[in-house]
PDB file of N, CA and C and ligand atoms in Angstrom:
ATOM      1  N   MET A  25      51.124 -54.854 -19.480  1.00 48.00           N
ATOM      2  CA  MET A  25      51.341 -54.467 -20.680  1.00 48.00           C
ATOM      3  C   MET A  25      52.136 -53.995 -20.755  1.00 48.00           C
ATOM      4  N   SER A  26      53.219 -53.896 -22.015  1.00 49.00           N
ATOM      5  CA  SER A  26      54.216 -52.479 -22.319  1.00 49.00           C
ATOM      6  C   SER A  26      53.855 -51.525 -22.788  1.00 49.00           C
ATOM      7  N   ALA A  27      54.831 -50.732 -22.614  1.00 47.00           N
ATOM      8  CA  ALA A  27      54.537 -49.422 -23.592  1.00 47.00           C
ATOM      9  C   ALA A  27      54.693 -49.421 -24.843  1.00 47.00           C
ATOM     10  N   ASP A  28      55.330 -50.160 -25.641  1.00 51.00           N
ATOM     11  CA  ASP A  28      55.033 -50.484 -26.561  1.00 51.00           C
ATOM     12  C   ASP A  28      53.871 -50.977 -27.557  1.00 51.00           C
ATOM     13  N   GLU A  29      53.359 -51.824 -26.648  1.00 52.00           N
ATOM     14  CA  GLU A  29      52.212 -52.588 -26.952  1.00 52.00           C
ATOM     15  C   GLU A  29      51.430 -51.507 -26.561  1.00 52.00           C
ATOM     16  N   ILE A  30      51.225 -50.551 -25.946  1.00 47.00           N
ATOM     17  CA  ILE A  30      49.936 -49.205 -25.351  1.00 47.00           C
ATOM     18  C   ILE A  30      50.068 -48.829 -26.776  1.00 47.00           C
ATOM     19  N   GLY A  31      51.013 -48.215 -27.099  1.00 48.00           N
ATOM     20  CA  GLY A  31      51.465 -46.998 -28.155  1.00 48.00           C
ATOM     21  C   GLY A  31      50.687 -47.778 -29.522  1.00 48.00           C
ATOM     22  N   GLU A  32      51.359 -48.828 -29.785  1.00 50.00           N
ATOM     23  CA  GLU A  32      50.359 -49.781 -30.993  1.00 50.00           C
ATOM     24  C   GLU A  32      48.982 -49.959 -31.147  1.00 50.00           C
ATOM     25  N   ALA A  33      48.397 -49.664 -29.749  1.00 52.00           N
ATOM     26  CA  ALA A  33      47.082 -50.061 -29.457  1.00 52.00           C
ATOM     27  C   ALA A  33      46.031 -48.745 -30.071  1.00 52.00           C
ATOM     28  N   LYS A  34      46.784 -47.375 -29.341  1.00 55.00           N
ATOM     29  CA  LYS A  34      47.112 -45.941 -29.398  1.00 55.00           C
ATOM     30  C   LYS A  34      46.158 -45.889 -31.342  1.00 55.00           C
ATOM     31  N   ALA A  35      48.072 -46.069 -31.845  1.00 60.00           N
ATOM     32  CA  ALA A  35      47.880 -46.048 -33.211  1.00 60.00           C
ATOM     33  C   ALA A  35      47.306 -46.719 -33.805  1.00 60.00           C
ATOM     34  N   GLY A  36      46.245 -47.968 -32.940  1.00 79.00           N
ATOM     35  CA  GLY A  36      45.447 -48.284 -34.357  1.00 79.00           C
ATOM     36  C   GLY A  36      44.164 -47.794 -34.102  1.00 79.00           C
ATOM     37  N   CYS A  37      43.812 -47.201 -32.537  1.00 82.00           N
ATOM     38  CA  CYS A  37      43.105 -46.870 -32.620  1.00 82.00           C
ATOM     39  C   CYS A  37      42.405 -44.634 -33.222  1.00 82.00           C
ATOM     40  N   ARG A  38      43.878 -44.720 -33.406  1.00 80.00           N
ATOM     41  CA  ARG A  38      43.969 -43.025 -34.113  1.00 80.00           C
ATOM     42  C   ARG A  38      43.020 -43.059 -35.827  1.00 80.00           C
ATOM     43  N   GLU A  39      43.995 -44.833 -36.400  1.00 82.00           N
ATOM     44  CA  GLU A  39      43.736 -44.893 -37.954  1.00 82.00           C
ATOM     45  C   GLU A  39      42.114 -45.307 -37.654  1.00 82.00           C
ATOM     46  N   VAL A  40      41.786 -45.811 -36.654  1.00 83.00           N
ATOM     47  CA  VAL A  40      39.939 -46.426 -36.941  1.00 83.00           C
ATOM     48  C   VAL A  40      39.222 -44.952 -36.861  1.00 83.00           C
ATOM     49  N   LEU A  41      39.849 -43.813 -36.121  1.00 83.00           N
ATOM     50  CA  LEU A  41      39.227 -42.865 -36.333  1.00 83.00           C
ATOM     51  C   LEU A  41      38.935 -41.903 -37.365  1.00 83.00           C
ATOM     52  N   ALA A  42      40.208 -42.287 -37.974  1.00 83.00           N
ATOM     53  CA  ALA A  42      40.377 -41.480 -39.534  1.00 83.00           C
ATOM     54  C   ALA A  42      39.358 -42.110 -40.540  1.00 83.00           C
ATOM     55  N   GLU A  43      39.409 -43.696 -40.024  1.00 85.00           N
ATOM     56  CA  GLU A  43      38.124 -44.237 -41.568  1.00 85.00           C
ATOM     57  C   GLU A  43      36.892 -44.188 -40.931  1.00 85.00           C
ATOM     58  N   VAL A  44      36.563 -43.754 -39.361  1.00 87.00           N
ATOM     59  CA  VAL A  44      35.380 -43.244 -39.194  1.00 87.00           C
ATOM     60  C   VAL A  44      34.750 -41.410 -40.103  1.00 87.00           C
ATOM     61  N   TRP A  45      36.071 -41.227 -40.006  1.00 84.00           N
ATOM     62  CA  TRP A  45      35.957 -39.911 -40.288  1.00 84.00           C
ATOM     63  C   TRP A  45      35.815 -40.042 -41.695  1.00 84.00           C
ATOM     64  N   ALA A  46      36.302 -40.730 -42.891  1.00 85.00           N
ATOM     65  CA  ALA A  46      36.143 -41.125 -44.063  1.00 85.00           C
ATOM     66  C   ALA A  46      34.773 -41.562 -44.409  1.00 85.00           C
ATOM     67  N   PHE A  47      34.286 -42.702 -43.679  1.00 86.00           N
ATOM     68  CA  PHE A  47      33.675 -43.589 -44.039  1.00 86.00           C
ATOM     69  C   PHE A  47      31.832 -42.431 -43.767  1.00 86.00           C
ATOM     70  N   LEU A  48      32.267 -41.252 -42.982  1.00 86.00           N
ATOM     71  CA  LEU A  48      30.921 -39.908 -42.916  1.00 86.00           C
ATOM     72  C   LEU A  48      30.237 -40.086 -44.401  1.00 86.00           C
ATOM     73  N   ASP A  49      31.616 -39.595 -45.211  1.00 84.00           N
ATOM     74  CA  ASP A  49      31.059 -39.029 -46.303  1.00 84.00           C
ATOM     75  C   ASP A  49      31.448 -40.112 -47.596  1.00 84.00           C
ATOM     76  N   ASN A  50      31.708 -41.293 -47.303  1.00 83.00           N
ATOM     77  CA  ASN A  50      31.926 -42.277 -48.420  1.00 83.00           C
ATOM     78  C   ASN A  50      30.532 -43.032 -48.126  1.00 83.00           C
ATOM     79  N   GLU A  51      29.598 -43.761 -49.205  1.00 82.00           N
ATOM     80  CA  GLU A  51      28.753 -44.874 -48.832  1.00 82.00           C
ATOM     81  C   GLU A  51      29.035 -45.990 -48.615  1.00 82.00           C
ATOM     82  N   CYS A  52      28.472 -46.692 -48.102  1.00 83.00           N
ATOM     83  CA  CYS A  52      29.061 -48.188 -47.353  1.00 83.00           C
ATOM     84  C   CYS A  52      29.653 -48.467 -48.245  1.00 83.00           C
ATOM     85  N   ASP A  53      31.134 -49.075 -47.108  1.00 86.00           N
ATOM     86  CA  ASP A  53      32.356 -49.765 -48.314  1.00 86.00           C
ATOM     87  C   ASP A  53      32.238 -50.993 -47.529  1.00 86.00           C
ATOM     88  N   GLN A  54      32.428 -51.712 -47.619  1.00 87.00           N
ATOM     89  CA  GLN A  54      32.536 -53.032 -47.558  1.00 87.00           C
ATOM     90  C   GLN A  54      33.560 -53.225 -46.298  1.00 87.00           C
ATOM     91  N   ASN A  55      34.806 -52.704 -47.166  1.00 87.00           N
ATOM     92  CA  ASN A  55      35.951 -53.249 -46.659  1.00 87.00           C
ATOM     93  C   ASN A  55      36.183 -52.393 -45.485  1.00 87.00           C
ATOM     94  N   GLN A  56      35.697 -50.740 -45.371  1.00 86.00           N
ATOM     95  CA  GLN A  56      35.992 -49.936 -44.747  1.00 86.00           C
ATOM     96  C   GLN A  56      34.779 -50.355 -43.042  1.00 86.00           C
ATOM     97  N   ARG A  57      33.791 -50.499 -43.495  1.00 88.00           N
ATOM     98  CA  ARG A  57      32.555 -51.308 -42.478  1.00 88.00           C
ATOM     99  C   ARG A  57      33.131 -52.578 -42.124  1.00 88.00           C
ATOM    100  N   ASP A  58      34.257 -53.334 -42.627  1.00 89.00           N
ATOM    101  CA  ASP A  58      34.497 -54.395 -41.698  1.00 89.00           C
ATOM    102  C   ASP A  58      36.034 -53.974 -40.884  1.00 89.00           C
ATOM    103  N   ILE A  59      36.484 -53.253 -41.081  1.00 86.00           N
ATOM    104  CA  ILE A  59      37.676 -52.263 -40.117  1.00 86.00           C
ATOM    105  C   ILE A  59      37.251 -51.916 -38.528  1.00 86.00           C
ATOM    106  N   LEU A  60      35.671 -50.896 -38.829  1.00 87.00           N
ATOM    107  CA  LEU A  60      35.231 -50.328 -37.919  1.00 87.00           C
ATOM    108  C   LEU A  60      34.391 -51.289 -36.691  1.00 87.00           C
ATOM    109  N   ARG A  61      33.753 -52.518 -38.036  1.00 87.00           N
ATOM    110  CA  ARG A  61      33.396 -53.961 -37.141  1.00 87.00           C
ATOM    111  C   ARG A  61      34.447 -54.202 -36.065  1.00 87.00           C
ATOM    112  N   GLN A  62      34.991 -54.392 -36.680  1.00 87.00           N
ATOM    113  CA  GLN A  62      36.668 -55.425 -36.139  1.00 87.00           C
ATOM    114  C   GLN A  62      36.392 -54.996 -35.133  1.00 87.00           C
ATOM    115  N   HIS A  63      36.894 -53.202 -34.837  1.00 86.00           N
ATOM    116  CA  HIS A  63      37.641 -52.589 -33.985  1.00 86.00           C
ATOM    117  C   HIS A  63      36.276 -52.588 -32.780  1.00 86.00           C
ATOM    118  N   LEU A  64      35.460 -52.356 -33.038  1.00 84.00           N
ATOM    119  CA  LEU A  64      34.350 -52.047 -32.038  1.00 84.00           C
ATOM    120  C   LEU A  64      34.170 -53.277 -31.086  1.00 84.00           C
ATOM    121  N   ASP A  65      34.136 -54.233 -32.230  1.00 85.00           N
ATOM    122  CA  ASP A  65      34.275 -55.828 -30.943  1.00 85.00           C
ATOM    123  C   ASP A  65      35.883 -56.255 -30.085  1.00 85.00           C
ATOM    124  N   GLU A  66      36.540 -55.248 -31.153  1.00 85.00           N
ATOM    125  CA  GLU A  66      37.992 -55.662 -29.969  1.00 85.00           C
ATOM    126  C   GLU A  66      38.571 -54.832 -29.354  1.00 85.00           C
ATOM    127  N   CYS A  67      37.688 -53.621 -29.327  1.00 84.00           N
ATOM    128  CA  CYS A  67      38.754 -52.190 -28.535  1.00 84.00           C
ATOM    129  C   CYS A  67      37.554 -51.349 -28.652  1.00 84.00           C
ATOM    130  N   SER A  68      35.825 -51.998 -27.909  1.00 72.00           N
ATOM    131  CA  SER A  68      35.079 -51.111 -27.681  1.00 72.00           C
ATOM    132  C   SER A  68      35.146 -49.617 -26.740  1.00 72.00           C
ATOM    133  N   PRO A  69      36.169 -50.310 -25.776  1.00 81.00           N
ATOM    134  CA  PRO A  69      36.486 -48.800 -24.475  1.00 81.00           C
ATOM    135  C   PRO A  69      36.575 -48.027 -24.984  1.00 81.00           C
ATOM    136  N   CYS A  70      38.136 -47.881 -26.604  1.00 82.00           N
ATOM    137  CA  CYS A  70      38.325 -46.958 -27.452  1.00 82.00           C
ATOM    138  C   CYS A  70      37.161 -45.988 -27.559  1.00 82.00           C
ATOM    139  N   LEU A  71      36.463 -46.623 -28.172  1.00 81.00           N
ATOM    140  CA  LEU A  71      35.387 -45.870 -29.033  1.00 81.00           C
ATOM    141  C   LEU A  71      34.831 -45.421 -28.007  1.00 81.00           C
ATOM    142  N   GLU A  72      34.341 -45.634 -27.145  1.00 83.00           N
ATOM    143  CA  GLU A  72      33.578 -45.502 -25.866  1.00 83.00           C
ATOM    144  C   GLU A  72      33.997 -44.044 -25.217  1.00 83.00           C
ATOM    145  N   GLN A  73      35.489 -44.387 -25.092  1.00 81.00           N
ATOM    146  CA  GLN A  73      36.254 -42.977 -24.370  1.00 81.00           C
ATOM    147  C   GLN A  73      36.331 -41.957 -25.188  1.00 81.00           C
ATOM    148  N   TYR A  74      35.979 -42.207 -26.945  1.00 79.00           N
ATOM    149  CA  TYR A  74      35.734 -41.116 -27.296  1.00 79.00           C
ATOM    150  C   TYR A  74      34.255 -40.167 -27.492  1.00 79.00           C
ATOM    151  N   GLY A  75      33.138 -41.137 -26.740  1.00 82.00           N
ATOM    152  CA  GLY A  75      32.015 -41.037 -26.738  1.00 82.00           C
ATOM    153  C   GLY A  75      31.047 -41.232 -28.183  1.00 82.00           C
ATOM    154  N   ILE A  76      32.122 -42.180 -28.743  1.00 84.00           N
ATOM    155  CA  ILE A  76      31.140 -41.995 -30.152  1.00 84.00           C
ATOM    156  C   ILE A  76      30.994 -43.640 -30.639  1.00 84.00           C
ATOM    157  N   GLU A  77      30.812 -44.697 -29.714  1.00 85.00           N
ATOM    158  CA  GLU A  77      30.569 -45.597 -30.134  1.00 85.00           C
ATOM    159  C   GLU A  77      29.141 -46.140 -30.424  1.00 85.00           C
ATOM    160  N   GLU A  78      28.342 -45.621 -30.128  1.00 86.00           N
ATOM    161  CA  GLU A  78      27.103 -45.824 -30.177  1.00 86.00           C
ATOM    162  C   GLU A  78      26.746 -44.950 -31.634  1.00 86.00           C
ATOM    163  N   HIS A  79      27.018 -43.924 -31.559  1.00 86.00           N
ATOM    164  CA  HIS A  79      26.907 -43.114 -32.578  1.00 86.00           C
ATOM    165  C   HIS A  79      27.361 -43.864 -33.535  1.00 86.00           C
ATOM    166  N   LEU A  80      28.709 -44.490 -33.787  1.00 85.00           N
ATOM    167  CA  LEU A  80      29.282 -45.291 -34.920  1.00 85.00           C
ATOM    168  C   LEU A  80      28.189 -46.243 -34.596  1.00 85.00           C
ATOM    169  N   LYS A  81      27.771 -47.008 -34.113  1.00 86.00           N
ATOM    170  CA  LYS A  81      26.650 -48.522 -34.234  1.00 86.00           C
ATOM    171  C   LYS A  81      25.650 -47.993 -35.061  1.00 86.00           C
ATOM    172  N   ILE A  82      25.160 -47.070 -34.972  1.00 87.00           N
ATOM    173  CA  ILE A  82      23.707 -46.332 -35.517  1.00 87.00           C
ATOM    174  C   ILE A  82      24.685 -46.088 -37.054  1.00 87.00           C
ATOM    175  N   LEU A  83      25.540 -45.122 -37.518  1.00 86.00           N
ATOM    176  CA  LEU A  83      26.436 -45.083 -38.601  1.00 86.00           C
ATOM    177  C   LEU A  83      26.366 -45.722 -39.251  1.00 86.00           C
ATOM    178  N   LEU A  84      26.875 -47.039 -39.139  1.00 86.00           N
ATOM    179  CA  LEU A  84      27.033 -48.680 -39.742  1.00 86.00           C
ATOM    180  C   LEU A  84      25.844 -49.370 -39.975  1.00 86.00           C
ATOM    181  N   ALA A  85      24.599 -49.260 -39.332  1.00 88.00           N
ATOM    182  CA  ALA A  85      23.274 -50.028 -39.354  1.00 88.00           C
ATOM    183  C   ALA A  85      22.946 -49.063 -40.158  1.00 88.00           C
ATOM    184  N   ARG A  86      22.551 -47.680 -40.113  1.00 86.00           N
ATOM    185  CA  ARG A  86      22.285 -46.852 -41.245  1.00 86.00           C
ATOM    186  C   ARG A  86      22.811 -46.921 -42.978  1.00 86.00           C
ATOM    187  N   LYS A  87      24.271 -46.542 -43.000  1.00 83.00           N
ATOM    188  CA  LYS A  87      24.928 -46.633 -43.906  1.00 83.00           C
ATOM    189  C   LYS A  87      25.052 -48.246 -45.009  1.00 83.00           C
ATOM    190  N   CYS A  88      24.608 -48.851 -44.036  1.00 83.00           N
ATOM    191  CA  CYS A  88      25.092 -50.519 -44.528  1.00 83.00           C
ATOM    192  C   CYS A  88      23.433 -51.623 -44.838  1.00 83.00           C
ATOM    193  N   GLY A  89      22.929 -50.541 -43.944  1.00 84.00           N
ATOM    194  CA  GLY A  89      21.311 -50.994 -44.054  1.00 84.00           C
ATOM    195  C   GLY A  89      20.239 -50.241 -45.380  1.00 84.00           C
ATOM    196  N   GLY A  90      21.083 -50.106 -46.119  1.00 80.00           N
ATOM    197  CA  GLY A  90      20.420 -49.148 -46.974  1.00 80.00           C
ATOM    198  C   GLY A  90      19.398 -48.080 -47.168  1.00 80.00           C
ATOM    199  N   ASP A  91      20.023 -47.411 -45.705  1.00 79.00           N
ATOM    200  CA  ASP A  91      19.290 -46.029 -45.385  1.00 79.00           C
ATOM    201  C   ASP A  91      20.121 -45.213 -45.604  1.00 79.00           C
ATOM    202  N   HIS A  92      19.969 -43.660 -46.041  1.00 78.00           N
ATOM    203  CA  HIS A  92      20.872 -42.915 -45.590  1.00 78.00           C
ATOM    204  C   HIS A  92      20.776 -42.234 -44.538  1.00 78.00           C
ATOM    205  N   ALA A  93      22.034 -42.092 -43.788  1.00 79.00           N
ATOM    206  CA  ALA A  93      22.437 -41.059 -42.633  1.00 79.00           C
ATOM    207  C   ALA A  93      22.241 -39.600 -42.996  1.00 79.00           C
ATOM    208  N   SER A  94      21.165 -39.137 -41.906  1.00 86.00           N
ATOM    209  CA  SER A  94      20.789 -37.386 -42.150  1.00 86.00           C
ATOM    210  C   SER A  94      22.159 -36.432 -42.296  1.00 86.00           C
ATOM    211  N   ALA A  95      22.109 -35.573 -42.868  1.00 88.00           N
ATOM    212  CA  ALA A  95      22.917 -34.561 -43.075  1.00 88.00           C
ATOM    213  C   ALA A  95      23.544 -34.183 -41.718  1.00 88.00           C
ATOM    214  N   GLU A  96      22.465 -33.987 -40.485  1.00 90.00           N
ATOM    215  CA  GLU A  96      22.571 -33.515 -39.250  1.00 90.00           C
ATOM    216  C   GLU A  96      23.105 -34.411 -38.254  1.00 90.00           C
ATOM    217  N   PHE A  97      23.154 -36.068 -38.590  1.00 88.00           N
ATOM    218  CA  PHE A  97      23.426 -36.834 -37.940  1.00 88.00           C
ATOM    219  C   PHE A  97      24.915 -37.003 -38.202  1.00 88.00           C
ATOM    220  N   LYS A  98      25.137 -36.830 -39.480  1.00 89.00           N
ATOM    221  CA  LYS A  98      26.387 -36.791 -40.144  1.00 89.00           C
ATOM    222  C   LYS A  98      27.214 -35.597 -39.372  1.00 89.00           C
ATOM    223  N   ASP A  99      26.325 -34.369 -39.232  1.00 91.00           N
ATOM    224  CA  ASP A  99      27.540 -33.287 -38.672  1.00 91.00           C
ATOM    225  C   ASP A  99      27.561 -33.699 -37.940  1.00 91.00           C
ATOM    226  N   ARG A 100      26.765 -34.150 -36.290  1.00 90.00           N
ATOM    227  CA  ARG A 100      26.648 -34.033 -35.585  1.00 90.00           C
ATOM    228  C   ARG A 100      28.098 -35.060 -35.134  1.00 90.00           C
ATOM    229  N   LEU A 101      28.212 -36.124 -35.218  1.00 88.00           N
ATOM    230  CA  LEU A 101      28.857 -37.123 -35.422  1.00 88.00           C
ATOM    231  C   LEU A 101      30.487 -36.771 -35.759  1.00 88.00           C
ATOM    232  N   ARG A 102      30.797 -35.754 -37.042  1.00 90.00           N
ATOM    233  CA  ARG A 102      32.180 -35.250 -37.361  1.00 90.00           C
ATOM    234  C   ARG A 102      32.502 -34.242 -36.793  1.00 90.00           C
ATOM    235  N   ALA A 103      31.575 -33.633 -35.576  1.00 90.00           N
ATOM    236  CA  ALA A 103      31.371 -32.469 -34.872  1.00 90.00           C
ATOM    237  C   ALA A 103      32.536 -32.828 -33.492  1.00 90.00           C
ATOM    238  N   CYS A 104      31.360 -34.267 -33.166  1.00 86.00           N
ATOM    239  CA  CYS A 104      31.730 -35.306 -31.672  1.00 86.00           C
ATOM    240  C   CYS A 104      33.322 -35.682 -32.080  1.00 86.00           C
ATOM    241  N   ILE A 105      33.383 -36.181 -32.845  1.00 84.00           N
ATOM    242  CA  ILE A 105      34.406 -36.783 -33.667  1.00 84.00           C
ATOM    243  C   ILE A 105      36.071 -35.855 -33.632  1.00 84.00           C
ATOM    244  N   LYS A 106      35.655 -34.079 -34.209  1.00 86.00           N
ATOM    245  CA  LYS A 106      36.909 -33.610 -34.183  1.00 86.00           C
ATOM    246  C   LYS A 106      37.093 -32.963 -32.432  1.00 86.00           C
ATOM    247  N   GLU A 107      35.686 -32.643 -31.750  1.00 86.00           N
ATOM    248  CA  GLU A 107      35.911 -32.196 -30.309  1.00 86.00           C
ATOM    249  C   GLU A 107      36.937 -33.129 -29.213  1.00 86.00           C
ATOM    250  N   LYS A 108      36.354 -34.250 -29.827  1.00 79.00           N
ATOM    251  CA  LYS A 108      37.566 -35.546 -29.445  1.00 79.00           C
ATOM    252  C   LYS A 108      38.883 -35.410 -29.250  1.00 79.00           C
ATOM    253  N   VAL A 109      38.993 -35.599 -30.450  1.00 77.00           N
ATOM    254  CA  VAL A 109      40.133 -36.123 -31.238  1.00 77.00           C
ATOM    255  C   VAL A 109      41.152 -34.212 -30.962  1.00 77.00           C
ATOM    256  N   LEU A 110      40.577 -33.240 -30.545  1.00 78.00           N
ATOM    257  CA  LEU A 110      41.709 -32.199 -30.073  1.00 78.00           C
ATOM    258  C   LEU A 110      41.524 -32.419 -29.186  1.00 78.00           C
ATOM    259  N   GLU A 111      40.785 -32.470 -28.238  1.00 79.00           N
ATOM    260  CA  GLU A 111      40.870 -32.559 -26.459  1.00 79.00           C
ATOM    261  C   GLU A 111      41.833 -32.987 -26.476  1.00 79.00           C
ATOM    262  N   ARG A 112      42.206 -34.415 -27.243  1.00 74.00           N
ATOM    263  CA  ARG A 112      43.015 -35.517 -26.340  1.00 74.00           C
ATOM    264  C   ARG A 112      44.550 -35.232 -27.445  1.00 74.00           C
ATOM    265  N   THR A 113      44.006 -34.296 -28.498  1.00 73.00           N
ATOM    266  CA  THR A 113      45.368 -33.737 -29.060  1.00 73.00           C
ATOM    267  C   THR A 113      46.323 -33.123 -28.129  1.00 73.00           C
ATOM    268  N   GLN A 114      45.091 -32.072 -27.043  1.00 75.00           N
ATOM    269  CA  GLN A 114      45.770 -31.010 -26.791  1.00 75.00           C
ATOM    270  C   GLN A 114      46.246 -31.675 -25.025  1.00 75.00           C
ATOM    271  N   ALA A 115      45.235 -32.735 -24.911  1.00 75.00           N
ATOM    272  CA  ALA A 115      45.994 -33.288 -23.019  1.00 75.00           C
ATOM    273  C   ALA A 115      46.946 -34.128 -23.839  1.00 75.00           C
ATOM    274  N   LYS A 116      47.500 -34.572 -25.063  1.00 72.00           N
ATOM    275  CA  LYS A 116      48.547 -35.007 -24.820  1.00 72.00           C
ATOM    276  C   LYS A 116      49.582 -34.106 -25.408  1.00 72.00           C
ATOM    277  N   ALA A 117      49.115 -32.705 -25.598  1.00 77.00           N
ATOM    278  CA  ALA A 117      50.448 -31.837 -25.504  1.00 77.00           C
ATOM    279  C   ALA A 117      51.168 -31.434 -24.420  1.00 77.00           C
ATOM    280  N   GLU A 118      49.992 -31.450 -23.573  1.00 78.00           N
ATOM    281  CA  GLU A 118      50.121 -30.593 -22.176  1.00 78.00           C
ATOM    282  C   GLU A 118      51.518 -32.129 -21.336  1.00 78.00           C
ATOM    283  N   GLN A 119      51.129 -33.049 -21.969  1.00 75.00           N
ATOM    284  CA  GLN A 119      51.917 -34.201 -20.809  1.00 75.00           C
ATOM    285  C   GLN A 119      53.138 -33.871 -21.098  1.00 75.00           C
ATOM    286  N   GLN A 120      53.483 -33.564 -22.553  1.00 70.00           N
ATOM    287  CA  GLN A 120      54.863 -33.581 -23.044  1.00 70.00           C
ATOM    288  C   GLN A 120      55.572 -32.386 -22.475  1.00 70.00           C
ATOM    289  N   GLN A 121      55.101 -31.571 -21.961  1.00 65.00           N
ATOM    290  CA  GLN A 121      55.472 -30.428 -21.685  1.00 65.00           C
ATOM    291  C   GLN A 121      56.368 -29.751 -20.261  1.00 65.00           C
TER     292      GLN A 121
HETATM  293 ZN1  LIG B  23      40.580 -48.633 -30.203  1.00 90.59          ZN
END
């Protein structure tokens, strides 16, 4: 895999994480759900790395199953994503120094 390909994959993962973030506050959006589902199928290691794969599956199932995810669950997932993204951003900044 070339450096370019790796860069592209990472950009895709960041976009998906942003979608997850937006999805937390929106009702089930068919389009968003498809993007997230597809990414889970094609790129589960990335979400596993973020530690949110299971959370995301539950969120997708609840939101799109007519059941509402609890505020507590959403807060926990939001905090989890934030933490992971910050971790990654900091790790990346350190690498660049
Ligand atoms: Zn990914």
